[in-house]
PDB file of C-alpha atoms and ligand atoms in Angstrom:
ATOM      1  CA  MET I  86     -22.688  27.062 -29.509  1.00 74.00           C
ATOM      2  CA  ARG I  87     -20.392  24.484 -31.181  1.00 78.00           C
ATOM      3  CA  LYS I  88     -19.046  23.586 -27.719  1.00 81.00           C
ATOM      4  CA  PHE I  89     -22.824  22.852 -26.457  1.00 83.00           C
ATOM      5  CA  TRP I  90     -23.252  20.299 -29.713  1.00 84.00           C
ATOM      6  CA  THR I  91     -19.969  19.042 -28.840  1.00 85.00           C
ATOM      7  CA  GLY I  92     -21.001  18.235 -25.434  1.00 82.00           C
ATOM      8  CA  VAL I  93     -24.369  17.011 -25.888  1.00 88.00           C
ATOM      9  CA  PHE I  94     -23.209  14.738 -28.482  1.00 87.00           C
ATOM     10  CA  GLN I  95     -20.354  13.268 -26.283  1.00 89.00           C
ATOM     11  CA  ASN I  96     -22.950  12.773 -23.235  1.00 90.00           C
ATOM     12  CA  ARG I  97     -25.123  10.981 -25.693  1.00 93.00           C
ATOM     13  CA  LYS I  98     -22.134   8.822 -26.873  1.00 93.00           C
ATOM     14  CA  ARG I  99     -21.387   8.131 -23.192  1.00 93.00           C
ATOM     15  CA  LYS I 100     -24.879   7.173 -22.190  1.00 94.00           C
ATOM     16  CA  VAL I 101     -25.225   4.586 -25.436  1.00 96.00           C
ATOM     17  CA  LEU I 102     -22.013   3.129 -23.986  1.00 96.00           C
ATOM     18  CA  GLU I 103     -22.908   2.789 -20.523  1.00 96.00           C
ATOM     19  CA  GLN I 104     -26.397   1.246 -21.334  1.00 97.00           C
ATOM     20  CA  LYS I 105     -24.063  -1.052 -23.904  1.00 98.00           C
ATOM     21  CA  LEU I 106     -22.015  -2.140 -20.730  1.00 98.00           C
ATOM     22  CA  LEU I 107     -25.173  -2.157 -18.272  1.00 98.00           C
ATOM     23  CA  ALA I 108     -27.101  -4.750 -20.489  1.00 98.00           C
ATOM     24  CA  GLN I 109     -23.506  -7.365 -20.523  1.00 98.00           C
ATOM     25  CA  VAL I 110     -23.451  -7.573 -16.733  1.00 98.00           C
ATOM     26  CA  ASP I 111     -25.067 -11.085 -15.300  1.00 98.00           C
ATOM     27  CA  ARG I 112     -27.176  -9.984 -12.237  1.00 97.00           C
ATOM     28  CA  THR I 113     -27.032 -13.293 -10.833  1.00 97.00           C
ATOM     29  CA  LYS I 114     -23.179 -12.842 -10.468  1.00 97.00           C
ATOM     30  CA  LEU I 115     -23.322  -9.456  -8.588  1.00 98.00           C
ATOM     31  CA  PRO I 116     -20.735  -9.293  -6.040  1.00 98.00           C
ATOM     32  CA  ARG I 117     -22.000  -9.594  -2.773  1.00 98.00           C
ATOM     33  CA  HIS I 118     -19.608  -6.975  -1.283  1.00 98.00           C
ATOM     34  CA  LEU I 119     -18.270  -4.223  -2.955  1.00 99.00           C
ATOM     35  CA  ALA I 120     -15.471  -2.173  -1.548  1.00 99.00           C
ATOM     36  CA  ILE I 121     -13.643   0.808  -3.025  1.00 99.00           C
ATOM     37  CA  ILE I 122     -10.605   3.067  -2.521  1.00 98.00           C
ATOM     38  CA  MET I 123     -11.671   6.692  -3.240  1.00 98.00           C
ATOM     39  CA  ASP I 124      -8.494   7.551  -4.432  1.00 98.00           C
ATOM     40  CA  GLY I 125      -6.750  10.135  -6.601  1.00 98.00           C
ATOM     41  CA  ASN I 126      -8.704  13.399  -6.151  1.00 98.00           C
ATOM     42  CA  GLY I 127      -6.189  15.349  -5.162  1.00 98.00           C
ATOM     43  CA  ARG I 128      -4.462  14.523  -8.547  1.00 98.00           C
ATOM     44  CA  TRP I 129      -7.203  14.992 -10.096  1.00 98.00           C
ATOM     45  CA  ALA I 130      -7.356  18.833  -9.257  1.00 98.00           C
ATOM     46  CA  GLN I 131      -3.711  19.505  -9.475  1.00 98.00           C
ATOM     47  CA  LYS I 132      -3.808  18.506 -13.144  1.00 98.00           C
ATOM     48  CA  ARG I 133      -6.622  20.794 -13.544  1.00 98.00           C
ATOM     49  CA  GLY I 134      -4.685  23.794 -11.686  1.00 98.00           C
ATOM     50  CA  LEU I 135      -7.487  23.406  -8.665  1.00 98.00           C
ATOM     51  CA  PRO I 136      -6.750  22.924  -5.211  1.00 97.00           C
ATOM     52  CA  ARG I 137      -6.709  19.639  -3.746  1.00 97.00           C
ATOM     53  CA  THR I 138      -9.911  20.058  -1.912  1.00 97.00           C
ATOM     54  CA  ALA I 139     -11.956  20.491  -5.477  1.00 98.00           C
ATOM     55  CA  GLY I 140     -11.216  17.201  -6.457  1.00 98.00           C
ATOM     56  CA  HIS I 141     -12.155  15.717  -3.041  1.00 98.00           C
ATOM     57  CA  ARG I 142     -15.645  17.704  -4.011  1.00 98.00           C
ATOM     58  CA  TYR I 143     -15.994  16.164  -7.339  1.00 98.00           C
ATOM     59  CA  GLY I 144     -15.270  13.078  -5.164  1.00 98.00           C
ATOM     60  CA  VAL I 145     -18.388  13.455  -4.175  1.00 98.00           C
ATOM     61  CA  GLU I 146     -20.086  12.930  -7.190  1.00 98.00           C
ATOM     62  CA  ALA I 147     -18.551  10.257  -8.717  1.00 98.00           C
ATOM     63  CA  LEU I 148     -19.581   8.638  -4.897  1.00 98.00           C
ATOM     64  CA  ARG I 149     -23.021   9.655  -5.789  1.00 98.00           C
ATOM     65  CA  LYS I 150     -22.720   8.420  -9.338  1.00 98.00           C
ATOM     66  CA  VAL I 151     -21.463   4.945  -7.982  1.00 98.00           C
ATOM     67  CA  ILE I 152     -24.512   4.183  -5.150  1.00 98.00           C
ATOM     68  CA  GLU I 153     -26.747   4.971  -7.631  1.00 98.00           C
ATOM     69  CA  ALA I 154     -25.275   2.439  -9.858  1.00 98.00           C
ATOM     70  CA  SER I 155     -24.679  -0.069  -6.925  1.00 98.00           C
ATOM     71  CA  VAL I 156     -28.529   0.650  -6.277  1.00 98.00           C
ATOM     72  CA  GLU I 157     -29.694  -0.189  -9.853  1.00 98.00           C
ATOM     73  CA  LEU I 158     -27.949  -3.087  -9.681  1.00 98.00           C
ATOM     74  CA  GLY I 159     -28.922  -4.478  -6.477  1.00 98.00           C
ATOM     75  CA  ILE I 160     -25.195  -5.160  -5.160  1.00 98.00           C
ATOM     76  CA  PRO I 161     -26.027  -6.184  -1.503  1.00 98.00           C
ATOM     77  CA  VAL I 162     -23.104  -3.864   0.225  1.00 98.00           C
ATOM     78  CA  LEU I 163     -21.145  -1.323  -0.416  1.00 99.00           C
ATOM     79  CA  THR I 164     -18.173   0.200   1.241  1.00 99.00           C
ATOM     80  CA  VAL I 165     -16.355   2.891   0.589  1.00 98.00           C
ATOM     81  CA  TYR I 166     -13.294   4.711   2.148  1.00 98.00           C
ATOM     82  CA  ALA I 167     -13.438   7.817   2.620  1.00 98.00           C
ATOM     83  CA  PHE I 168     -10.981   8.675   5.528  1.00 98.00           C
ATOM     84  CA  SER I 169      -8.207   6.551   7.004  1.00 98.00           C
ATOM     85  CA  THR I 170      -6.537   6.596  10.544  1.00 97.00           C
ATOM     86  CA  GLU I 171      -3.478   8.140   8.622  1.00 96.00           C
ATOM     87  CA  ASN I 172      -5.399  10.797   6.456  1.00 97.00           C
ATOM     88  CA  TRP I 173      -4.748  13.127   9.725  1.00 98.00           C
ATOM     89  CA  LYS I 174      -1.411  13.587   8.804  1.00 98.00           C
ATOM     90  CA  ARG I 175      -2.983  15.890   5.686  1.00 97.00           C
ATOM     91  CA  PRO I 176      -2.800  19.524   6.181  1.00 96.00           C
ATOM     92  CA  LYS I 177      -5.230  20.960   8.522  1.00 97.00           C
ATOM     93  CA  GLU I 178      -7.766  22.840   6.053  1.00 96.00           C
ATOM     94  CA  GLU I 179      -7.737  19.834   3.870  1.00 97.00           C
ATOM     95  CA  VAL I 180      -8.911  17.770   6.810  1.00 98.00           C
ATOM     96  CA  SER I 181     -11.363  20.399   7.713  1.00 98.00           C
ATOM     97  CA  VAL I 182     -12.661  20.339   3.994  1.00 97.00           C
ATOM     98  CA  LEU I 183     -13.296  16.631   4.327  1.00 98.00           C
ATOM     99  CA  MET I 184     -14.846  16.326   7.247  1.00 98.00           C
ATOM    100  CA  ASP I 185     -17.287  19.228   5.885  1.00 98.00           C
ATOM    101  CA  LEU I 186     -17.866  17.286   3.102  1.00 98.00           C
ATOM    102  CA  ILE I 187     -19.476  14.701   4.905  1.00 98.00           C
ATOM    103  CA  VAL I 188     -21.370  17.029   7.137  1.00 98.00           C
ATOM    104  CA  GLU I 189     -22.780  18.584   3.546  1.00 98.00           C
ATOM    105  CA  TYR I 190     -23.041  15.680   2.000  1.00 98.00           C
ATOM    106  CA  LEU I 191     -25.155  13.851   4.798  1.00 98.00           C
ATOM    107  CA  GLN I 192     -26.997  17.103   5.233  1.00 98.00           C
ATOM    108  CA  LYS I 193     -28.134  16.963   1.479  1.00 98.00           C
ATOM    109  CA  GLU I 194     -28.744  13.715   0.411  1.00 98.00           C
ATOM    110  CA  LEU I 195     -30.115  11.926   3.835  1.00 98.00           C
ATOM    111  CA  ASP I 196     -33.113  11.872   2.745  1.00 98.00           C
ATOM    112  CA  GLU I 197     -32.722  10.578  -1.019  1.00 98.00           C
ATOM    113  CA  LEU I 198     -30.313   7.769   0.425  1.00 98.00           C
ATOM    114  CA  HIS I 199     -33.800   6.857   2.707  1.00 98.00           C
ATOM    115  CA  GLN I 200     -35.947   7.258  -0.146  1.00 98.00           C
ATOM    116  CA  GLN I 201     -33.223   4.390  -1.888  1.00 98.00           C
ATOM    117  CA  ASN I 202     -33.777   2.014   1.071  1.00 98.00           C
ATOM    118  CA  ILE I 203     -30.552   2.483   2.120  1.00 98.00           C
ATOM    119  CA  LYS I 204     -28.788   1.949   5.085  1.00 98.00           C
ATOM    120  CA  ILE I 205     -25.999   3.178   6.300  1.00 98.00           C
ATOM    121  CA  ARG I 206     -23.372   2.320   8.734  1.00 98.00           C
ATOM    122  CA  THR I 207     -19.864   4.420   9.693  1.00 98.00           C
ATOM    123  CA  ILE I 208     -17.064   1.680  10.335  1.00 98.00           C
ATOM    124  CA  GLY I 209     -13.836   3.003  11.879  1.00 98.00           C
ATOM    125  CA  SER I 210     -13.009   5.284  15.272  1.00 97.00           C
ATOM    126  CA  ILE I 211     -15.654   7.889  14.842  1.00 96.00           C
ATOM    127  CA  LYS I 212     -15.388   9.543  18.551  1.00 97.00           C
ATOM    128  CA  GLU I 213     -12.493  11.542  17.127  1.00 97.00           C
ATOM    129  CA  LEU I 214     -13.972  13.039  14.166  1.00 98.00           C
ATOM    130  CA  PRO I 215     -15.542  16.403  14.834  1.00 98.00           C
ATOM    131  CA  PHE I 216     -18.751  17.067  16.390  1.00 98.00           C
ATOM    132  CA  ASN I 217     -21.088  17.949  13.978  1.00 98.00           C
ATOM    133  CA  ALA I 218     -20.073  15.268  11.538  1.00 98.00           C
ATOM    134  CA  ARG I 219     -20.598  12.598  14.490  1.00 98.00           C
ATOM    135  CA  GLU I 220     -23.760  14.010  14.909  1.00 98.00           C
ATOM    136  CA  GLU I 221     -24.764  13.710  11.549  1.00 98.00           C
ATOM    137  CA  LEU I 222     -23.524  10.081  10.724  1.00 98.00           C
ATOM    138  CA  ALA I 223     -25.027   9.217  14.121  1.00 98.00           C
ATOM    139  CA  LYS I 224     -28.724  10.631  12.444  1.00 98.00           C
ATOM    140  CA  ALA I 225     -27.951   9.051   8.937  1.00 98.00           C
ATOM    141  CA  GLU I 226     -27.547   5.430  11.087  1.00 98.00           C
ATOM    142  CA  LYS I 227     -30.607   6.485  13.439  1.00 98.00           C
ATOM    143  CA  THR I 228     -32.663   7.506  10.246  1.00 98.00           C
ATOM    144  CA  THR I 229     -31.734   4.570   7.772  1.00 98.00           C
ATOM    145  CA  ALA I 230     -31.463   1.616  10.456  1.00 98.00           C
ATOM    146  CA  GLN I 231     -34.448  -0.336   9.620  1.00 98.00           C
ATOM    147  CA  ASN I 232     -33.675  -0.007   5.385  1.00 98.00           C
ATOM    148  CA  SER I 233     -33.295  -3.129   3.518  1.00 98.00           C
ATOM    149  CA  GLY I 234     -31.622  -2.196   0.220  1.00 98.00           C
ATOM    150  CA  LEU I 235     -28.484  -1.351  -0.363  1.00 98.00           C
ATOM    151  CA  LYS I 236     -25.959  -1.449   2.791  1.00 98.00           C
ATOM    152  CA  LEU I 237     -23.710   1.232   2.465  1.00 98.00           C
ATOM    153  CA  ASN I 238     -20.356   1.342   5.062  1.00 98.00           C
ATOM    154  CA  VAL I 239     -18.656   4.623   5.204  1.00 98.00           C
ATOM    155  CA  ALA I 240     -15.032   4.275   6.433  1.00 98.00           C
ATOM    156  CA  LEU I 241     -14.092   7.078   8.397  1.00 98.00           C
ATOM    157  CA  ASN I 242     -10.997   7.067  10.606  1.00 98.00           C
ATOM    158  CA  TYR I 243     -10.661   3.478   9.603  1.00 98.00           C
ATOM    159  CA  GLY I 244      -7.772   1.382   9.675  1.00 98.00           C
ATOM    160  CA  GLY I 245      -7.719  -2.450   9.043  1.00 98.00           C
ATOM    161  CA  ARG I 246      -4.953  -2.899  11.571  1.00 98.00           C
ATOM    162  CA  MET I 247      -6.989  -0.776  14.298  1.00 98.00           C
ATOM    163  CA  GLU I 248      -9.681  -3.008  13.518  1.00 98.00           C
ATOM    164  CA  ILE I 249      -7.882  -6.051  14.046  1.00 98.00           C
ATOM    165  CA  LEU I 250      -6.398  -5.123  17.420  1.00 98.00           C
ATOM    166  CA  GLU I 251      -9.518  -4.033  19.110  1.00 98.00           C
ATOM    167  CA  ALA I 252     -11.162  -7.249  17.836  1.00 98.00           C
ATOM    168  CA  ALA I 253      -7.946  -9.090  19.196  1.00 98.00           C
ATOM    169  CA  ARG I 254      -8.715  -6.851  22.970  1.00 98.00           C
ATOM    170  CA  THR I 255     -12.190  -8.197  22.969  1.00 98.00           C
ATOM    171  CA  VAL I 256     -11.842 -11.569  22.222  1.00 98.00           C
ATOM    172  CA  ALA I 257      -8.572 -11.902  24.464  1.00 98.00           C
ATOM    173  CA  ARG I 258     -10.875 -10.252  27.053  1.00 98.00           C
ATOM    174  CA  GLN I 259     -13.588 -12.659  27.136  1.00 98.00           C
ATOM    175  CA  VAL I 260     -11.075 -15.175  27.005  1.00 98.00           C
ATOM    176  CA  GLU I 261      -9.515 -13.914  30.625  1.00 98.00           C
ATOM    177  CA  THR I 262     -12.892 -13.477  32.170  1.00 98.00           C
ATOM    178  CA  GLY I 263     -13.445 -17.163  31.458  1.00 98.00           C
ATOM    179  CA  VAL I 264     -16.650 -15.983  28.482  1.00 97.00           C
ATOM    180  CA  LEU I 265     -14.660 -17.470  25.515  1.00 98.00           C
ATOM    181  CA  GLN I 266     -12.605 -20.626  25.564  1.00 98.00           C
ATOM    182  CA  SER I 267      -9.129 -20.055  23.381  1.00 97.00           C
ATOM    183  CA  SER I 268     -10.147 -23.244  21.245  1.00 98.00           C
ATOM    184  CA  GLU I 269     -13.681 -21.437  20.165  1.00 98.00           C
ATOM    185  CA  ILE I 270     -12.566 -18.812  18.222  1.00 98.00           C
ATOM    186  CA  THR I 271     -12.864 -19.187  14.828  1.00 98.00           C
ATOM    187  CA  GLU I 272     -12.496 -17.203  11.983  1.00 98.00           C
ATOM    188  CA  GLU I 273     -16.630 -16.617  12.187  1.00 98.00           C
ATOM    189  CA  LEU I 274     -16.073 -15.852  15.634  1.00 98.00           C
ATOM    190  CA  PHE I 275     -13.645 -13.221  14.675  1.00 98.00           C
ATOM    191  CA  SER I 276     -15.712 -11.789  11.866  1.00 98.00           C
ATOM    192  CA  SER I 277     -17.971 -11.272  14.557  1.00 98.00           C
ATOM    193  CA  TYR I 278     -16.250  -8.557  16.462  1.00 98.00           C
ATOM    194  CA  LEU I 279     -14.957  -6.625  13.211  1.00 98.00           C
ATOM    195  CA  PHE I 280     -16.997  -3.385  12.175  1.00 98.00           C
ATOM    196  CA  THR I 281     -18.823  -5.348   9.392  1.00 98.00           C
ATOM    197  CA  ALA I 282     -19.874  -8.252  11.668  1.00 98.00           C
ATOM    198  CA  GLY I 283     -22.767 -10.465   9.418  1.00 98.00           C
ATOM    199  CA  GLN I 284     -21.920  -9.059   6.243  1.00 98.00           C
ATOM    200  CA  PRO I 285     -20.102 -11.088   3.081  1.00 98.00           C
ATOM    201  CA  ASP I 286     -16.622  -9.799   2.889  1.00 98.00           C
ATOM    202  CA  PRO I 287     -15.744  -7.844  -0.430  1.00 98.00           C
ATOM    203  CA  ASP I 288     -16.029 -10.089  -3.256  1.00 98.00           C
ATOM    204  CA  LEU I 289     -14.417  -6.931  -5.532  1.00 98.00           C
ATOM    205  CA  LEU I 290     -12.239  -4.336  -4.304  1.00 98.00           C
ATOM    206  CA  ILE I 291     -11.780  -0.876  -6.506  1.00 98.00           C
ATOM    207  CA  ARG I 292      -8.844   1.556  -6.499  1.00 98.00           C
ATOM    208  CA  PRO I 293      -8.858   3.846  -9.338  1.00 98.00           C
ATOM    209  CA  SER I 294      -5.547   6.671  -8.897  1.00 98.00           C
ATOM    210  CA  GLY I 295      -3.205   4.103 -10.538  1.00 98.00           C
ATOM    211  CA  GLU I 296      -2.207   2.743  -7.415  1.00 98.00           C
ATOM    212  CA  TYR I 297      -1.720  -0.870  -6.569  1.00 98.00           C
ATOM    213  CA  ARG I 298      -2.165  -1.228  -2.818  1.00 98.00           C
ATOM    214  CA  ILE I 299      -4.485  -1.742  -0.661  1.00 97.00           C
ATOM    215  CA  SER I 300      -3.491   0.876   2.017  1.00 98.00           C
ATOM    216  CA  ASN I 301      -4.880  -0.448   5.334  1.00 98.00           C
ATOM    217  CA  PHE I 302      -8.102  -1.142   4.426  1.00 98.00           C
ATOM    218  CA  LEU I 303     -10.324  -4.220   5.215  1.00 98.00           C
ATOM    219  CA  LEU I 304      -7.495  -6.469   5.750  1.00 98.00           C
ATOM    220  CA  TRP I 305      -8.903  -9.228   7.203  1.00 98.00           C
ATOM    221  CA  GLN I 306     -12.321  -9.010   4.825  1.00 98.00           C
ATOM    222  CA  LEU I 307     -10.112  -8.726   1.692  1.00 98.00           C
ATOM    223  CA  ALA I 308      -8.155 -11.980   1.895  1.00 98.00           C
ATOM    224  CA  TYR I 309     -10.355 -13.618  -1.348  1.00 97.00           C
ATOM    225  CA  ALA I 310     -11.354 -10.164  -2.807  1.00 98.00           C
ATOM    226  CA  GLU I 311     -10.360 -10.028  -6.528  1.00 98.00           C
ATOM    227  CA  LEU I 312      -8.483  -6.815  -6.795  1.00 98.00           C
ATOM    228  CA  TYR I 313      -9.612  -4.119  -9.585  1.00 98.00           C
ATOM    229  CA  PHE I 314      -7.370  -1.218 -10.504  1.00 98.00           C
ATOM    230  CA  THR I 315      -7.782   1.643 -13.020  1.00 98.00           C
ATOM    231  CA  ASP I 316      -5.752   4.165 -13.693  1.00 98.00           C
ATOM    232  CA  ILE I 317      -8.607   6.572 -13.711  1.00 98.00           C
ATOM    233  CA  TYR I 318      -8.526   9.242 -10.917  1.00 98.00           C
ATOM    234  CA  TRP I 319     -11.512   8.704  -8.511  1.00 98.00           C
ATOM    235  CA  PRO I 320     -13.829  12.021  -9.568  1.00 98.00           C
ATOM    236  CA  ASP I 321     -13.992  10.760 -13.084  1.00 98.00           C
ATOM    237  CA  PHE I 322     -14.847   7.550 -12.021  1.00 98.00           C
ATOM    238  CA  SER I 323     -18.243   7.180 -13.897  1.00 97.00           C
ATOM    239  CA  LYS I 324     -20.947   4.391 -14.424  1.00 97.00           C
ATOM    240  CA  GLU I 325     -19.412   3.732 -17.362  1.00 97.00           C
ATOM    241  CA  GLU I 326     -15.978   2.655 -15.233  1.00 98.00           C
ATOM    242  CA  PHE I 327     -17.913   1.077 -12.717  1.00 98.00           C
ATOM    243  CA  TYR I 328     -19.872  -1.840 -15.004  1.00 98.00           C
ATOM    244  CA  ARG I 329     -16.490  -2.261 -16.550  1.00 98.00           C
ATOM    245  CA  ALA I 330     -15.142  -3.138 -13.208  1.00 98.00           C
ATOM    246  CA  ILE I 331     -18.067  -5.668 -12.258  1.00 98.00           C
ATOM    247  CA  LEU I 332     -17.633  -7.251 -16.172  1.00 98.00           C
ATOM    248  CA  ASP I 333     -14.036  -7.415 -15.660  1.00 98.00           C
ATOM    249  CA  PHE I 334     -14.814  -9.108 -11.804  1.00 98.00           C
ATOM    250  CA  GLN I 335     -17.449 -11.197 -13.702  1.00 98.00           C
ATOM    251  CA  GLY I 336     -14.434 -13.065 -16.151  1.00 97.00           C
ATOM    252  CA  ARG I 337     -12.584 -14.154 -13.167  1.00 96.00           C
ATOM    253  CA  ASN I 338     -11.856 -17.466 -12.361  1.00 90.00           C
ATOM    254  CA  ARG I 339     -12.383 -17.599  -8.552  1.00 81.00           C
ATOM    255  CA  ARG I 340     -11.258 -21.026  -6.896  1.00 84.00           C
ATOM    256  CA  TYR I 341     -10.505 -20.146  -3.221  1.00 84.00           C
ATOM    257  CA  GLY I 342      -7.142 -22.296  -3.055  1.00 83.00           C
ATOM    258  CA  GLY I 343      -8.774 -24.806  -4.951  1.00 85.00           C
ATOM    259  CA  VAL I 344      -8.349 -25.886  -8.755  1.00 78.00           C
TER     260      VAL I 344
HETATM  261  C1  FPP F  58      -7.987  10.161  -1.896  1.00 51.20           C
HETATM  262  O1  FPP F  58      -7.337  11.192  -2.653  1.00 51.20           O
HETATM  263  C2  FPP F  58      -9.256  10.598  -1.121  1.00 51.20           C
HETATM  264  C3  FPP F  58      -9.690  10.761   0.437  1.00 51.20           C
HETATM  265  C4  FPP F  58      -9.288  10.734   1.246  1.00 51.20           C
HETATM  266  C5  FPP F  58     -10.750  11.151   0.631  1.00 51.20           C
HETATM  267  C6  FPP F  58     -12.181  10.510  -0.295  1.00 51.20           C
HETATM  268  C7  FPP F  58     -13.227  10.964   0.020  1.00 51.20           C
HETATM  269  C8  FPP F  58     -14.192  11.389  -0.795  1.00 51.20           C
HETATM  270  C9  FPP F  58     -14.211  10.964  -2.194  1.00 51.20           C
HETATM  271  C10 FPP F  58     -15.193  12.719   0.071  1.00 51.20           C
HETATM  272  C11 FPP F  58     -16.298  12.486   1.058  1.00 51.20           C
HETATM  273  C12 FPP F  58     -16.821  11.390   1.324  1.00 51.20           C
HETATM  274  C13 FPP F  58     -18.183  11.174   1.747  1.00 51.20           C
HETATM  275  C14 FPP F  58     -18.693   9.956   2.272  1.00 51.20           C
HETATM  276  C15 FPP F  58     -19.040  12.601   1.421  1.00 51.20           C
HETATM  277  P1  FPP F  58      -6.360  11.804  -2.507  1.00 51.20           P
HETATM  278  O2  FPP F  58      -6.451  12.596  -1.947  1.00 51.20           O
HETATM  279  O3  FPP F  58      -5.205  10.532  -1.730  1.00 51.20           O
HETATM  280  O4  FPP F  58      -5.989  11.868  -4.000  1.00 51.20           O
HETATM  281  P2  FPP F  58      -4.173  11.555  -4.292  1.00 51.20           P
HETATM  282  O5  FPP F  58      -3.766  10.543  -3.596  1.00 51.20           O
HETATM  283  O6  FPP F  58      -3.962  12.279  -5.632  1.00 51.20           O
HETATM  284  O7  FPP F  58      -3.477  13.188  -3.522  1.00 51.20           O
END
């Protein structure tokens, strides 16, 4: 019984803190695009004597909270790194659980995401994913295509270098066939060949789990992003953490190479 009341009390305390932080967020200075590397699921699980896959399961809960908070705040674009081109090197069973989680998540949450006016897009080389994952992702994109709220990019089998190479190949082909002059290749034009075409570049990248690198994520797009690192593992990433990151971002002085 004592444990129960301690839990209730802690939950209340957390809510109060969350509201306090939220009240400090300046809604006129939000990142137009927020990118997140959802890292630390495996270590979170290992610390609790659980299989790594349990960490991914709890990681989905953290993602749900962050999507909700982004919608509530009115952040225009959110990109989450769910599976990199390098993640295929993981044990077969872990890869399979991750793919199943994506399918499960979409089957369970698509209606809710749609109701929240979220527009889902996958970025990455989708054709290598299992059939059922591709099917659910295609359904999610189609169902939400006309939505005008949060743009949610889910990076799957994504690699930044691969994205840049693909764009470079397409541009090169257009030059070869005379559709383009090399002098016409500008940053804007090149950006329009990336998965994120038409979207603003991320203003803020969040990476939890105490790692300080960008791991082949949005290499082109992150050129001027503010980077926010925290030691918390992704499954523990709460709305409180989310607001802390936004507040930290709002306190930065962005100069873009100027003074
Ligand atoms: C990195 O943690 C996390 C991943 C490779 C997977 C992220 C996926 C999810 C949160 C869930 C699935 C997503 C959707 C869209 C439903 P890690 O396993 O590398 O952790 P570690 O560094 O502690 O080992």
